[in-house]
Short mmCIF file of C-alpha atoms in Angstrom, two decimals:
data_model
loop_
_atom_site.label_atom_id
_atom_site.label_comp_id
_atom_site.label_asym_id
_atom_site.label_seq_id
_atom_site.Cartn_x
_atom_site.Cartn_y
_atom_site.Cartn_z
CA VAL B 8 6.13 -0.23 -16.59
CA SER B 9 3.48 -2.88 -16.12
CA ASP B 10 1.39 -4.56 -18.75
CA ALA B 11 -1.75 -3.18 -17.10
CA SER B 12 -0.57 0.42 -17.44
CA ILE B 13 0.16 -0.11 -21.13
CA ALA B 14 -3.14 -1.91 -21.70
CA LYS B 15 -5.09 0.95 -20.10
CA GLY B 16 -3.34 3.44 -22.35
CA GLN B 17 -3.12 6.02 -19.55
CA PRO B 18 0.48 6.92 -18.69
CA TYR B 19 -0.64 10.07 -16.86
CA VAL B 20 -1.80 10.55 -13.30
CA ARG B 21 -5.52 11.30 -13.04
CA TRP B 22 -6.73 14.37 -11.14
CA ARG B 23 -9.01 12.12 -9.15
CA ASP B 24 -5.95 10.41 -7.66
CA TYR B 25 -4.48 13.76 -6.65
CA GLY B 26 -7.83 14.60 -5.03
CA LYS B 27 -7.70 11.36 -3.06
CA LEU B 28 -4.21 12.27 -1.97
CA VAL B 29 -5.16 15.73 -0.73
CA LEU B 30 -8.46 14.75 0.92
CA GLY B 31 -7.04 11.59 2.47
CA MET B 32 -3.97 13.23 4.00
CA PRO B 33 -5.61 14.22 7.35
CA ILE B 34 -7.07 10.72 7.81
CA PHE B 35 -3.73 9.20 6.84
CA LEU B 36 -1.86 11.30 9.40
CA LEU B 37 -4.29 10.35 12.16
CA GLY B 38 -4.03 6.67 11.24
CA TYR B 39 -0.27 6.85 10.93
CA PHE B 40 0.24 8.41 14.35
CA THR B 41 -2.22 6.09 16.10
CA ASN B 42 -0.53 2.99 14.64
CA PHE B 43 3.06 4.25 14.55
CA LEU B 44 4.26 2.83 17.85
CA PRO B 45 3.30 -0.86 17.50
CA TYR B 46 4.49 -0.94 13.90
CA HIS B 47 7.93 0.41 14.68
CA VAL B 48 8.28 -1.56 17.93
CA THR B 49 7.56 -4.71 15.93
CA ASN B 50 10.23 -3.80 13.37
CA TRP B 51 12.73 -2.88 16.09
CA VAL B 52 12.22 -6.13 18.06
CA PHE B 53 12.29 -8.18 14.88
CA ASP B 54 15.59 -6.60 13.81
CA LYS B 55 17.09 -7.44 17.22
CA LEU B 56 16.13 -11.10 16.96
CA LYS B 57 18.40 -13.56 15.24
CA VAL B 58 15.91 -15.52 13.15
CA GLU B 59 16.61 -18.09 10.47
CA ASP B 60 15.33 -17.14 7.04
CA GLN B 61 12.60 -19.78 6.89
CA PHE B 62 11.01 -18.46 10.11
CA ARG B 63 11.21 -14.72 9.43
CA GLY B 64 7.71 -14.32 8.01
CA SER B 65 5.88 -16.29 10.68
CA ILE B 66 7.79 -14.72 13.58
CA GLY B 67 7.36 -11.21 12.16
CA MET B 68 3.63 -11.76 11.74
CA THR B 69 3.31 -13.17 15.27
CA LEU B 70 5.21 -10.24 16.77
CA GLY B 71 3.01 -7.81 14.88
CA LEU B 72 -0.17 -9.56 16.04
CA VAL B 73 0.95 -9.49 19.67
CA PHE B 74 2.12 -5.86 19.67
CA PHE B 75 -0.93 -4.57 17.82
CA LEU B 76 -3.29 -6.57 20.02
CA VAL B 77 -1.69 -5.19 23.19
CA TRP B 78 -1.70 -1.68 21.69
CA TYR B 79 -5.37 -1.80 20.68
CA ILE B 80 -6.49 -3.25 24.01
CA SER B 81 -4.48 -0.61 25.88
CA LEU B 82 -5.96 2.20 23.80
CA GLY B 83 -9.44 0.76 24.27
CA ILE B 84 -9.01 0.72 28.05
CA ILE B 85 -7.64 4.28 28.05
CA ILE B 86 -10.47 5.58 25.84
CA ALA B 87 -13.09 3.75 27.93
CA ASN B 88 -11.71 5.28 31.16
CA VAL B 89 -11.41 8.78 29.72
CA PHE B 90 -14.96 8.82 28.33
CA SER B 91 -16.50 6.68 31.12
CA GLY B 92 -18.03 4.00 28.94
CA TRP B 93 -16.80 0.66 27.65
CA TRP B 94 -18.55 1.20 24.30
CA TYR B 95 -16.40 4.29 23.70
CA GLY B 96 -13.35 2.08 24.12
CA LEU B 97 -14.77 -0.45 21.67
CA ILE B 98 -15.65 2.23 19.14
CA GLY B 99 -12.19 3.77 19.60
CA VAL B 100 -10.44 0.46 18.95
CA ILE B 101 -12.51 -0.15 15.83
CA ALA B 102 -11.84 3.39 14.61
CA ILE B 103 -8.08 3.09 15.21
CA PHE B 104 -8.00 -0.25 13.42
CA LEU B 105 -9.88 1.21 10.44
CA LEU B 106 -7.54 4.22 10.43
CA GLY B 107 -4.61 1.80 10.23
CA ARG B 108 -6.19 0.00 7.30
CA PHE B 109 -6.82 3.33 5.57
CA THR B 110 -3.19 4.28 6.19
CA LEU B 111 -1.98 1.13 4.43
CA ARG B 112 -4.28 1.78 1.44
CA PHE B 113 -3.18 5.42 1.34
CA LEU B 114 0.49 4.40 1.29
CA SER B 115 -0.32 2.01 -1.57
CA LEU B 116 -1.94 4.90 -3.47
CA VAL B 117 1.07 7.13 -2.83
CA ASN B 118 3.41 4.42 -4.06
CA GLY B 119 1.30 3.94 -7.18
CA LEU B 120 1.26 7.67 -7.86
CA ARG B 121 5.00 7.82 -7.36
CA GLN B 122 5.49 5.07 -9.92
CA THR B 123 3.01 6.68 -12.31
CA GLY B 124 4.77 9.99 -11.85
CA LYS B 125 7.96 8.34 -13.03
CA LEU B 126 6.08 7.00 -16.02
CA LYS B 127 4.73 10.44 -16.70
CA ARG B 128 8.21 11.96 -16.76
CA ILE B 129 9.48 9.24 -19.09
CA PHE B 130 6.62 9.71 -21.54
CA LYS B 131 6.99 13.49 -21.52
CA ARG B 132 10.63 13.22 -22.59
CA LYS B 133 10.05 10.52 -25.19
CA ARG B 134 6.52 10.89 -26.49
CA ASN B 135 6.60 7.89 -28.83
CA VAL B 136 7.82 5.41 -26.18
CA PHE B 137 4.29 4.69 -25.00
CA GLU B 138 3.09 3.98 -28.53
CA GLN B 139 6.09 1.69 -29.11
CA LEU B 140 5.37 -0.20 -25.90
CA ALA B 141 1.71 -0.60 -26.86
CA GLU B 142 2.69 -1.95 -30.30
CA GLU B 143 5.21 -4.35 -28.78
CA ARG B 144 2.62 -5.53 -26.26
CA GLU B 145 0.16 -6.21 -29.07
CA ALA B 146 2.81 -8.16 -31.02
CA ILE B 147 3.62 -10.31 -27.97
CA ILE B 148 -0.06 -11.07 -27.35
CA ASN B 149 -0.56 -12.04 -30.99
CA PHE B 150 2.53 -14.26 -30.87
CA ILE B 151 1.25 -16.02 -27.74
CA LEU B 152 -2.22 -16.46 -29.23
CA THR B 153 -0.78 -17.85 -32.47
CA TYR B 154 1.29 -20.49 -30.71
CA SER B 155 -1.34 -21.34 -28.11
CA ASN B 156 -3.84 -22.21 -30.90
CA ARG B 157 -1.46 -24.50 -32.78
CA ASP B 158 -1.97 -28.26 -32.67
CA ILE B 159 0.62 -30.05 -30.61
#
């Protein structure tokens, strides 16, 4: 449970979020399958490498950049040859990149809904828990404000 969810006072999932989930699913699937290979190749190669902890982030990011760059350029060339125009390849690469970005945002939404769904189940079982958390949050904020305004 985050402070933001308590401050909003909405422990339930909104219907709008379910609508986003249903309407976004076809775009998500297209983005997932067009970006699946470089993502998993990057993870597979990274797991095979013996990397010290302090270099894991930079090496993982570099591998991802290389694999995705090669993947996008390859797809751009294939699309340009299939449709007989370099601009089709460029548009295809941009579209695949944007689909990948949408896929990441969609997965973030799904994760948020999953967490909110857990909240929803908790609050259905114990109806007064949300009110208790809101009261406790208010008490903590008042305590912090009281001591932050004191003269040192």
